[in-house]
Coordinates of C-alpha atoms and ligand atoms in Angstrom, one line a residue:
M223 CA 149.6 70.5 6.0
G224 CA 146.8 72.9 5.0
D225 CA 147.6 76.0 3.0
A226 CA 147.3 78.4 5.9
A227 CA 149.6 76.2 8.0
R228 CA 152.1 76.0 5.1
E229 CA 152.0 79.8 4.8
R230 CA 152.7 80.2 8.5
R231 CA 155.5 77.6 8.5
I232 CA 157.2 79.3 5.5
V233 CA 157.1 82.7 7.2
E234 CA 158.2 81.3 10.6
E235 CA 161.2 79.6 9.1
V236 CA 162.7 82.9 7.8
P237 CA 165.3 84.6 10.2
K238 CA 163.8 88.0 11.2
K239 CA 166.9 89.5 12.6
L240 CA 169.8 91.6 11.2
L241 CA 172.6 89.5 9.8
I242 CA 175.9 91.2 10.7
G243 CA 179.3 89.5 10.6
G244 CA 177.7 86.1 10.3
R245 CA 175.6 86.6 13.4
E246 CA 171.8 87.1 13.5
R247 CA 171.1 89.8 16.0
D248 CA 168.3 92.1 17.2
A249 CA 168.4 95.7 16.3
A250 CA 170.5 97.6 18.9
E251 CA 167.4 99.5 20.2
G252 CA 165.3 96.2 20.1
K253 CA 162.9 97.7 17.6
T254 CA 161.0 95.8 14.9
F255 CA 158.6 96.7 12.1
P256 CA 155.7 94.7 10.6
V257 CA 155.6 93.1 7.2
E258 CA 152.1 92.9 5.6
D259 CA 150.4 90.6 3.2
P260 CA 149.0 93.0 0.6
S261 CA 146.2 90.7 -0.4
T262 CA 144.6 90.9 3.1
G263 CA 146.3 93.8 4.8
E264 CA 147.2 91.5 7.7
I265 CA 150.5 91.4 9.4
L266 CA 152.7 88.4 8.5
C267 CA 155.4 89.0 11.1
E268 CA 157.8 91.5 12.5
V269 CA 161.4 92.0 11.5
A270 CA 164.4 93.9 13.1
D271 CA 164.3 97.6 12.5
A272 CA 168.0 98.7 12.3
S273 CA 169.3 101.9 13.8
P274 CA 172.2 103.9 12.3
D275 CA 174.5 102.1 14.8
D276 CA 173.4 98.8 13.4
G277 CA 174.0 100.0 9.8
M278 CA 177.5 101.0 10.8
A279 CA 178.1 97.6 12.5
A280 CA 177.2 96.0 9.2
L281 CA 179.7 98.1 7.3
D282 CA 182.3 97.3 10.0
A283 CA 181.7 93.6 9.4
A284 CA 181.9 94.0 5.6
H285 CA 185.1 96.0 5.8
K286 CA 186.7 93.5 8.2
A287 CA 185.9 90.6 5.8
Q288 CA 186.9 92.4 2.6
A289 CA 190.7 91.6 2.4
Q290 CA 190.2 87.9 3.0
W291 CA 187.3 87.6 0.6
A292 CA 189.2 89.3 -2.1
A293 CA 192.0 86.9 -1.6
T294 CA 189.7 83.8 -1.7
A295 CA 190.2 81.8 -4.9
P296 CA 187.8 82.8 -7.7
R297 CA 186.8 79.1 -8.1
D298 CA 185.8 79.0 -4.4
R299 CA 183.8 82.2 -4.7
G300 CA 182.1 80.8 -7.8
E301 CA 181.3 77.4 -6.2
I302 CA 179.5 79.1 -3.3
L303 CA 177.3 81.0 -5.8
R304 CA 176.7 77.8 -7.7
R305 CA 175.7 75.9 -4.6
A306 CA 173.3 78.8 -3.7
F307 CA 171.9 78.6 -7.2
E308 CA 171.1 75.0 -6.7
M309 CA 169.6 75.5 -3.2
V310 CA 167.4 78.4 -4.4
T311 CA 166.2 76.2 -7.3
E312 CA 165.5 73.3 -5.0
Q313 CA 163.5 75.5 -2.6
A314 CA 161.7 77.4 -5.3
D315 CA 158.2 76.4 -4.1
D316 CA 158.7 77.7 -0.6
I317 CA 160.5 80.8 -1.7
A318 CA 157.8 81.5 -4.2
M319 CA 155.1 81.3 -1.5
L320 CA 157.2 83.6 0.7
M321 CA 157.6 86.2 -2.0
T322 CA 153.9 86.0 -2.9
L323 CA 152.9 86.5 0.7
E324 CA 154.9 89.6 1.2
M325 CA 154.7 91.1 -2.3
G326 CA 151.4 89.9 -3.7
K327 CA 152.2 88.5 -7.2
P328 CA 150.7 85.1 -8.3
L329 CA 152.7 82.1 -7.3
A330 CA 153.5 81.2 -11.0
E331 CA 155.1 84.7 -11.4
S332 CA 157.1 84.3 -8.2
K333 CA 158.4 81.0 -9.5
A334 CA 159.3 82.7 -12.8
E335 CA 161.2 85.4 -10.9
I336 CA 163.0 82.7 -8.9
T337 CA 164.2 81.0 -12.1
Y338 CA 165.4 84.4 -13.4
A339 CA 166.9 85.4 -10.0
A340 CA 168.8 82.1 -9.5
E341 CA 170.3 82.4 -13.0
F342 CA 172.3 85.4 -11.8
F343 CA 174.1 83.2 -9.3
R344 CA 174.8 80.6 -11.9
W345 CA 175.9 83.2 -14.5
F346 CA 178.2 84.9 -12.0
S347 CA 179.5 81.6 -10.6
E348 CA 180.9 81.2 -14.1
E349 CA 182.1 84.8 -14.4
A350 CA 184.1 84.6 -11.2
V351 CA 186.8 82.6 -12.8
R352 CA 187.0 84.7 -16.0
I353 CA 188.1 88.1 -14.5
S354 CA 191.0 88.9 -16.7
G355 CA 193.4 91.6 -17.6
E356 CA 195.5 92.8 -20.5
W357 CA 199.1 92.9 -21.6
K358 CA 200.1 95.8 -23.9
V359 CA 203.2 96.8 -25.7
N360 CA 203.7 100.5 -25.7
A361 CA 203.5 102.3 -29.1
T362 CA 207.2 103.1 -28.8
G363 CA 208.0 99.5 -28.3
S364 CA 210.0 100.1 -25.2
G365 CA 207.5 99.9 -22.4
R366 CA 204.8 97.5 -21.3
V367 CA 201.5 97.9 -19.6
L368 CA 199.9 95.3 -17.4
V369 CA 196.1 96.0 -16.9
M370 CA 194.5 94.3 -14.0
R371 CA 190.9 94.3 -12.5
Q372 CA 190.5 94.1 -8.8
P373 CA 187.5 94.0 -6.4
I374 CA 186.4 97.5 -5.6
G375 CA 185.8 96.8 -1.9
P376 CA 182.8 96.9 0.4
C377 CA 179.5 97.6 -1.4
L378 CA 176.1 98.9 -0.3
L379 CA 173.2 97.3 -2.2
I380 CA 169.8 98.9 -1.9
T381 CA 166.9 96.9 -3.5
P382 CA 163.2 97.6 -4.3
W383 CA 160.1 95.6 -3.4
N384 CA 158.9 94.7 -6.9
F385 CA 161.3 91.8 -7.6
P386 CA 162.3 91.0 -4.1
L387 CA 164.7 88.2 -5.1
A388 CA 166.0 89.1 -8.5
M389 CA 167.0 92.6 -7.7
G390 CA 169.1 91.2 -4.9
T391 CA 170.8 88.3 -6.8
R392 CA 171.5 90.7 -9.7
K393 CA 173.7 92.7 -7.4
I394 CA 174.9 90.0 -4.8
G395 CA 176.0 87.6 -7.6
P396 CA 178.5 89.9 -9.3
A397 CA 179.7 91.5 -6.1
I398 CA 180.5 88.1 -4.5
A399 CA 182.0 86.8 -7.8
A400 CA 184.2 89.9 -8.0
G401 CA 185.5 89.4 -4.4
C402 CA 183.6 92.3 -2.8
T403 CA 181.8 92.1 0.6
V404 CA 178.4 93.7 0.9
V405 CA 175.8 95.3 3.1
I406 CA 172.3 94.8 1.5
K407 CA 169.2 96.7 2.5
P408 CA 166.0 95.2 1.0
A409 CA 162.8 97.3 0.7
A410 CA 160.9 97.6 4.0
L411 CA 157.8 96.3 2.3
T412 CA 159.5 93.0 1.3
P413 CA 162.4 92.1 3.5
L414 CA 161.7 88.4 4.0
T415 CA 162.9 87.1 0.7
I416 CA 166.4 88.6 1.1
L417 CA 166.6 87.4 4.7
K418 CA 165.8 83.9 3.4
L419 CA 168.4 84.3 0.6
A420 CA 171.0 85.3 3.1
D421 CA 170.3 82.2 5.1
I422 CA 170.7 80.1 2.0
L423 CA 174.0 81.8 1.1
A424 CA 175.3 81.1 4.6
K425 CA 174.3 77.4 4.2
A426 CA 176.0 77.4 0.8
G427 CA 179.3 78.3 2.6
L428 CA 179.6 82.1 2.3
P429 CA 182.0 83.2 5.0
E430 CA 180.9 85.4 7.9
G431 CA 180.8 89.1 7.1
V432 CA 180.8 88.8 3.3
L433 CA 177.0 89.4 3.2
N434 CA 175.4 91.6 5.8
V435 CA 171.7 92.3 5.9
V436 CA 170.1 95.5 7.3
T437 CA 166.4 95.8 7.5
T438 CA 165.1 99.1 8.5
K439 CA 162.2 101.6 8.4
S440 CA 164.5 104.5 9.0
T441 CA 166.1 104.1 5.6
G442 CA 167.6 107.5 5.0
K443 CA 169.0 107.8 8.5
V444 CA 170.6 104.4 8.4
M445 CA 171.9 104.6 4.8
G446 CA 173.2 108.2 4.9
P447 CA 176.2 107.5 7.3
L448 CA 177.2 104.4 5.3
I449 CA 177.3 106.4 2.0
A450 CA 179.4 109.0 3.7
D451 CA 181.9 106.5 5.2
P452 CA 185.1 106.3 3.2
R453 CA 185.3 102.6 3.8
L454 CA 182.4 102.1 1.4
R455 CA 183.6 101.9 -2.2
K456 CA 180.4 101.2 -4.2
L457 CA 176.7 101.9 -4.1
S458 CA 174.4 99.8 -6.3
F459 CA 170.7 101.0 -6.2
T460 CA 167.6 99.8 -7.8
G461 CA 164.5 101.9 -7.3
S462 CA 162.8 105.1 -8.3
T463 CA 164.6 107.9 -10.2
E464 CA 163.7 110.3 -7.4
V465 CA 165.5 108.4 -4.7
G466 CA 168.3 107.5 -7.2
Q467 CA 169.0 111.2 -7.8
K468 CA 169.3 111.8 -4.1
L469 CA 171.7 108.9 -3.7
I470 CA 173.8 110.2 -6.6
E471 CA 174.1 113.5 -4.8
Q472 CA 175.0 111.9 -1.5
S473 CA 177.6 109.7 -3.3
A474 CA 179.3 112.7 -4.8
Q475 CA 180.8 113.6 -1.5
Q476 CA 183.0 110.5 -1.6
V477 CA 183.1 110.2 -5.4
L478 CA 181.5 106.8 -4.8
K479 CA 181.2 104.5 -7.8
T480 CA 177.5 104.0 -8.3
S481 CA 175.2 101.7 -10.3
M482 CA 171.7 103.0 -10.7
E483 CA 168.8 101.0 -12.0
L484 CA 166.0 103.5 -12.0
G485 CA 162.5 104.1 -13.2
G486 CA 161.0 103.5 -16.7
N487 CA 158.3 104.7 -19.0
A488 CA 158.4 102.0 -21.7
P489 CA 156.7 102.6 -25.1
F490 CA 155.2 99.6 -26.9
I491 CA 155.0 100.3 -30.6
V492 CA 152.8 98.1 -32.9
C493 CA 153.3 98.8 -36.6
A494 CA 150.7 98.2 -39.2
D495 CA 152.6 95.2 -40.5
A496 CA 152.9 93.5 -37.1
D497 CA 151.4 90.2 -36.2
V498 CA 148.6 91.6 -34.1
D499 CA 148.0 88.4 -32.1
A500 CA 151.7 88.1 -31.3
A501 CA 151.7 91.8 -30.3
V502 CA 148.8 91.2 -27.9
D503 CA 150.7 88.2 -26.4
G504 CA 153.7 90.4 -25.9
A505 CA 151.6 93.2 -24.5
M506 CA 150.1 90.9 -21.9
L507 CA 153.6 90.0 -20.8
A508 CA 155.0 93.6 -21.0
K509 CA 152.0 95.0 -19.2
M510 CA 150.8 92.3 -16.8
R511 CA 154.0 90.7 -15.6
N512 CA 154.3 91.6 -12.0
I513 CA 150.8 93.2 -12.1
G514 CA 152.4 96.0 -14.0
E515 CA 154.8 96.8 -11.1
A516 CA 157.9 96.4 -13.2
C517 CA 160.4 99.0 -14.3
T518 CA 160.2 97.3 -17.7
A519 CA 156.4 97.5 -17.8
A520 CA 154.9 98.9 -21.0
N521 CA 153.6 102.3 -19.9
R522 CA 152.3 103.6 -23.3
F523 CA 151.0 101.6 -26.3
Y524 CA 151.5 103.3 -29.7
V525 CA 149.5 101.3 -32.2
H526 CA 149.2 102.1 -35.9
A527 CA 145.7 103.4 -36.8
D528 CA 145.1 100.5 -39.2
V529 CA 145.4 97.8 -36.5
A530 CA 144.5 99.9 -33.4
E531 CA 140.9 98.8 -33.0
E532 CA 141.8 95.1 -33.5
F533 CA 144.7 95.3 -31.0
T534 CA 142.7 97.2 -28.4
K535 CA 139.7 94.9 -28.6
K536 CA 141.9 91.7 -28.3
L537 CA 143.9 93.3 -25.4
T538 CA 140.7 94.3 -23.7
D539 CA 139.3 90.8 -24.0
R540 CA 142.4 89.3 -22.6
M541 CA 142.9 91.8 -19.8
G542 CA 139.2 91.9 -18.9
S543 CA 139.0 88.1 -18.4
M544 CA 141.9 87.7 -16.0
T545 CA 141.3 86.1 -12.6
I546 CA 142.0 88.5 -9.7
G547 CA 142.7 87.2 -6.2
R548 CA 145.3 86.3 -3.6
G549 CA 148.5 85.4 -5.4
V550 CA 148.7 82.2 -3.3
D551 CA 145.4 80.8 -4.6
E552 CA 145.3 78.5 -7.6
G553 CA 144.4 79.9 -10.9
V554 CA 144.9 83.6 -9.9
E555 CA 146.5 85.7 -12.6
V556 CA 146.4 89.1 -11.0
G557 CA 147.4 89.7 -7.4
P558 CA 147.1 92.9 -5.3
L559 CA 149.3 95.9 -5.7
V560 CA 151.9 96.1 -3.0
E561 CA 150.3 98.7 -0.8
A562 CA 147.4 101.2 -0.5
D563 CA 149.5 104.1 -1.7
Q564 CA 150.5 102.3 -4.8
R565 CA 146.9 101.3 -5.5
D566 CA 145.7 104.9 -4.9
K567 CA 148.4 106.3 -7.3
V568 CA 147.3 104.0 -10.1
A569 CA 143.6 104.9 -9.5
E570 CA 144.5 108.6 -9.5
L571 CA 146.4 108.3 -12.9
V572 CA 143.4 106.5 -14.4
D573 CA 140.9 109.0 -13.1
D574 CA 143.1 111.9 -14.4
A575 CA 143.1 110.3 -17.9
V576 CA 139.4 109.6 -17.9
Q577 CA 138.6 113.2 -16.8
K578 CA 140.7 114.4 -19.7
G579 CA 138.7 112.3 -22.2
A580 CA 140.1 108.7 -22.2
K581 CA 137.6 105.9 -22.6
V582 CA 137.7 102.9 -20.2
R583 CA 137.5 99.7 -22.3
T584 CA 137.8 97.4 -19.2
G585 CA 138.6 97.9 -15.5
G586 CA 139.1 101.4 -14.1
Q587 CA 137.3 100.9 -10.7
V588 CA 138.9 100.1 -7.3
P589 CA 137.0 97.0 -6.1
N590 CA 135.6 96.8 -2.5
G591 CA 137.0 94.5 0.1
A592 CA 140.3 93.8 1.8
G593 CA 143.7 94.0 0.0
Y594 CA 145.1 96.5 -2.4
F595 CA 143.6 95.2 -5.7
Y596 CA 143.2 97.1 -8.9
P597 CA 141.7 95.5 -12.0
P598 CA 143.4 95.1 -15.3
T599 CA 142.4 98.3 -17.2
V600 CA 142.6 99.3 -20.9
L601 CA 142.1 102.9 -21.8
A602 CA 141.5 104.1 -25.4
D603 CA 141.5 107.6 -26.9
V604 CA 143.9 108.8 -24.3
P605 CA 144.9 112.4 -24.6
T606 CA 148.6 113.2 -24.6
S607 CA 147.9 115.6 -21.7
A608 CA 147.1 112.7 -19.4
R609 CA 149.6 112.4 -16.5
L610 CA 150.3 108.7 -17.3
V611 CA 152.0 109.7 -20.5
K612 CA 154.8 111.2 -18.4
E613 CA 154.6 109.2 -15.2
E614 CA 155.4 105.6 -14.5
I615 CA 152.0 103.9 -13.8
F616 CA 153.4 100.8 -11.9
G617 CA 150.0 99.0 -12.2
P618 CA 147.9 97.0 -14.6
V619 CA 146.8 99.8 -16.8
A620 CA 147.3 99.9 -20.6
P621 CA 146.7 103.3 -22.3
V622 CA 146.4 103.0 -26.1
F623 CA 147.4 105.8 -28.5
T624 CA 147.4 105.7 -32.3
F625 CA 149.9 106.8 -34.9
T626 CA 150.1 106.8 -38.7
E627 CA 153.8 107.5 -39.5
D628 CA 156.8 105.7 -38.0
D629 CA 158.4 109.1 -37.2
E630 CA 155.4 110.0 -35.1
A631 CA 155.7 106.8 -33.1
V632 CA 159.5 107.2 -32.5
R633 CA 159.1 110.8 -31.5
A634 CA 156.3 110.0 -29.0
A635 CA 158.3 107.0 -27.7
N636 CA 161.4 109.1 -27.1
D637 CA 159.5 112.0 -25.6
T638 CA 160.3 111.1 -22.0
E639 CA 163.2 111.6 -19.6
F640 CA 163.3 107.8 -19.1
G641 CA 165.1 105.3 -21.4
L642 CA 165.0 101.9 -19.9
V643 CA 163.3 99.7 -22.5
S644 CA 161.1 100.0 -25.6
Y645 CA 159.0 97.3 -27.3
L646 CA 158.6 97.1 -31.0
Y647 CA 156.3 94.9 -33.1
T648 CA 156.8 94.7 -36.9
R649 CA 157.4 91.9 -39.5
D650 CA 159.5 94.2 -41.6
L651 CA 163.2 93.5 -40.9
Q652 CA 164.5 96.8 -42.2
R653 CA 161.9 98.8 -40.3
A654 CA 162.8 96.8 -37.2
I655 CA 166.5 97.7 -37.4
R656 CA 165.8 101.3 -38.4
L657 CA 163.4 101.9 -35.5
S658 CA 165.4 99.9 -32.9
E659 CA 168.4 102.2 -33.7
R660 CA 166.3 105.3 -33.2
L661 CA 164.7 104.3 -29.9
E662 CA 166.4 106.0 -26.9
A663 CA 166.5 103.1 -24.5
G664 CA 169.0 100.7 -23.1
M665 CA 167.0 97.7 -24.3
V666 CA 164.6 97.0 -27.1
G667 CA 162.1 94.1 -27.1
L668 CA 161.8 93.3 -30.8
N669 CA 158.6 91.2 -31.3
Q670 CA 158.8 90.1 -27.7
G671 CA 157.3 91.4 -24.5
M672 CA 160.2 90.6 -22.2
V673 CA 163.9 91.5 -22.3
S674 CA 165.2 90.2 -19.0
N675 CA 168.0 87.7 -19.3
A676 CA 171.0 87.1 -16.9
G677 CA 173.4 86.9 -19.8
A678 CA 172.5 90.3 -21.2
P679 CA 173.6 93.8 -20.0
F680 CA 170.4 95.2 -18.4
G681 CA 170.2 98.9 -17.8
G682 CA 168.8 102.2 -18.9
W683 CA 169.7 105.4 -20.8
K684 CA 168.8 109.0 -19.7
Q685 CA 167.2 109.1 -16.2
S686 CA 166.6 105.3 -16.2
G687 CA 170.1 104.8 -14.8
L688 CA 173.8 104.3 -14.9
G689 CA 175.7 101.1 -15.4
R690 CA 174.6 97.6 -16.4
E691 CA 173.6 94.5 -14.5
G692 CA 174.1 91.0 -15.9
G693 CA 175.9 89.9 -19.1
D694 CA 179.6 90.1 -19.7
V695 CA 179.9 93.6 -18.2
G696 CA 177.8 93.1 -15.1
I697 CA 180.9 92.1 -13.0
D698 CA 182.8 95.2 -14.1
E699 CA 180.5 97.3 -11.8
Y700 CA 182.3 95.7 -8.9
L701 CA 185.9 95.8 -10.2
E702 CA 188.4 98.6 -10.3
I703 CA 190.9 98.9 -13.1
K704 CA 194.6 99.3 -12.4
Y705 CA 197.6 99.3 -14.7
V706 CA 201.2 98.8 -14.0
A707 CA 203.4 100.7 -16.4
M708 CA 206.9 99.3 -16.8
N709 CA 210.1 99.8 -18.7
V710 CA 211.7 96.8 -20.3
Ligands
LIG133 P1 162.1 103.4 -4.0 O1 161.0 104.1 -3.2 O2 163.1 104.3 -4.7 O3 162.8 102.4 -3.0 C1 163.9 101.6 -3.5 C2 164.8 101.3 -2.3 O4 165.4 102.5 -1.9 C3 164.1 100.7 -1.1 O5 164.9 99.8 -0.5 C4 163.9 101.9 -0.2 O6 163.8 101.7 1.2 C5 165.2 102.6 -0.5 N1 165.2 104.1 -0.2 C6 164.2 104.9 -0.1 N2 164.6 106.1 0.2 C7 165.9 106.1 0.5 C8 166.9 107.0 0.9 N3 166.6 108.2 1.2 N4 168.2 106.5 1.0 C9 168.5 105.3 0.7 N5 167.6 104.3 0.3 C10 166.3 104.7 0.2 O7 161.5 102.5 -5.2 P2 160.4 101.4 -5.0 O8 159.1 102.0 -4.9 O9 160.8 100.4 -4.0 O10 160.5 100.6 -6.4 C11 159.9 101.1 -7.5 C12 160.8 101.8 -8.5 O11 161.9 101.0 -8.8 C13 160.2 102.1 -9.8 O12 160.5 103.4 -10.2 C14 160.8 101.1 -10.7 O13 160.9 101.5 -12.1 C15 162.2 101.0 -10.2 N6 162.8 99.8 -10.6 C16 163.9 99.9 -11.5 C17 164.5 98.7 -11.9 C18 165.6 98.8 -12.9 O14 166.3 97.8 -13.1 N7 165.8 99.8 -13.7 C19 164.1 97.5 -11.4 C20 163.0 97.4 -10.5 C21 162.4 98.6 -10.1 P3 162.4 101.7 1.9 O15 161.7 100.5 1.4 O16 162.7 101.6 3.3 O17 161.7 102.9 1.5

């Protein structure tokens, strides 16, 4: 089968309808919306465009399935996740192609995301059977307290387009393991990967109504009534801080338990004693993974003046020699950005920095032709007044700043309302600990350019979010605590 035929086959095999109560169905009003390939601007297919009534039907289904799912043996819940982990892993080549077609990243990166994403199913299949409680003896010695953790109830999961699979499995895994039913709404730009995942979960034995999928272009109108419905007990959102803030406001009405994985503005600090080659390797990962479209992407490079030119030159050589093209093509290292608006925003931030005095070391120009490509770009001598110091770039652009004192680097790193991740390169252990403690972020990449790991509690400080996904605490987001106080 030729590549084009394989691409068509993979898109054709994905269910394009809403999944509600175990049934695939058209949107009530029969509407659909197109899904585009960002490398060509061509339409891949149409998917169901849910109305508010459809959204409500999905919540009805999740609510109806809740009691029985919560009563299902933890081992059985875990085994379904484990089977889904295996199926996703077996089908990684096809899922990678699907993800690359709708999102743009190179196939190798899609495969890496699938490994990461599937790991949340394996991790939470193991956590399902370890939900425990506590037994306490009162201080007076007379009473006892039995602490239990129970599934919170129907959850709404809203995911972004940048990691179409992992942002879903990171929420679906713990919700299902905990005994919660869900309605998931993937980003309108990349709905196919979650539709495919839902199909896999059904084949892995997930009962009807436990996972319901709503794809829509009328996001606010469809999600609003669900968030206001008292049957919904939890909202887990990954996306921009701007939308997250609105959702927190809406959730206040019902005092809904929320998890918020929001935007980032990661600093990447390279000290004078750092291994510069290792720092460049880490920078390539922290900057270029996902074409820079990651909440964890390094947004600002603070490099000690003694090594700044060496670092900038090596980074420029690496970034300037990357192969740009359709993510499905062999050897491509940089795919397109997800849509025209995203590409225009990146270009605007670079133009703003250049106008204010930044020097372009490589890249910096939107190429001609189809697709939403932007070249890997390194900027030096960036003034602190440039907008990209404060704003999330979400593209392949590395602005380099210099510093001379550790304090100066830490102050600059923390001078943001975000606090998701910071990267730090130094060979001095004491400095590493000292600076890691002072960085205001939920995660620190110490001499490494990537922090993601299903076994670790991913999440941000400040306006980067609330709650944690993954690790020992990931399942707690889907559990309520209750204690029974008793006299003995
Ligand atoms: P976004 O615009 O906030 O959208 C995220 C999701 O929210 C999409 O499914 C979107 O649906 C939905 N949405 C938009 N408006 C909504 C509303 N009024 N009510 C309910 N849902 C609404 O973010 P994005 O552009 O997709 O993703 C990029 C952002 O996500 C970046 O800021 C990035 O840092 C952040 N992110 C954070 C993490 C983390 O773990 N901290 C991970 C990945 C990404 P539509 O597609 O229909 O608009």
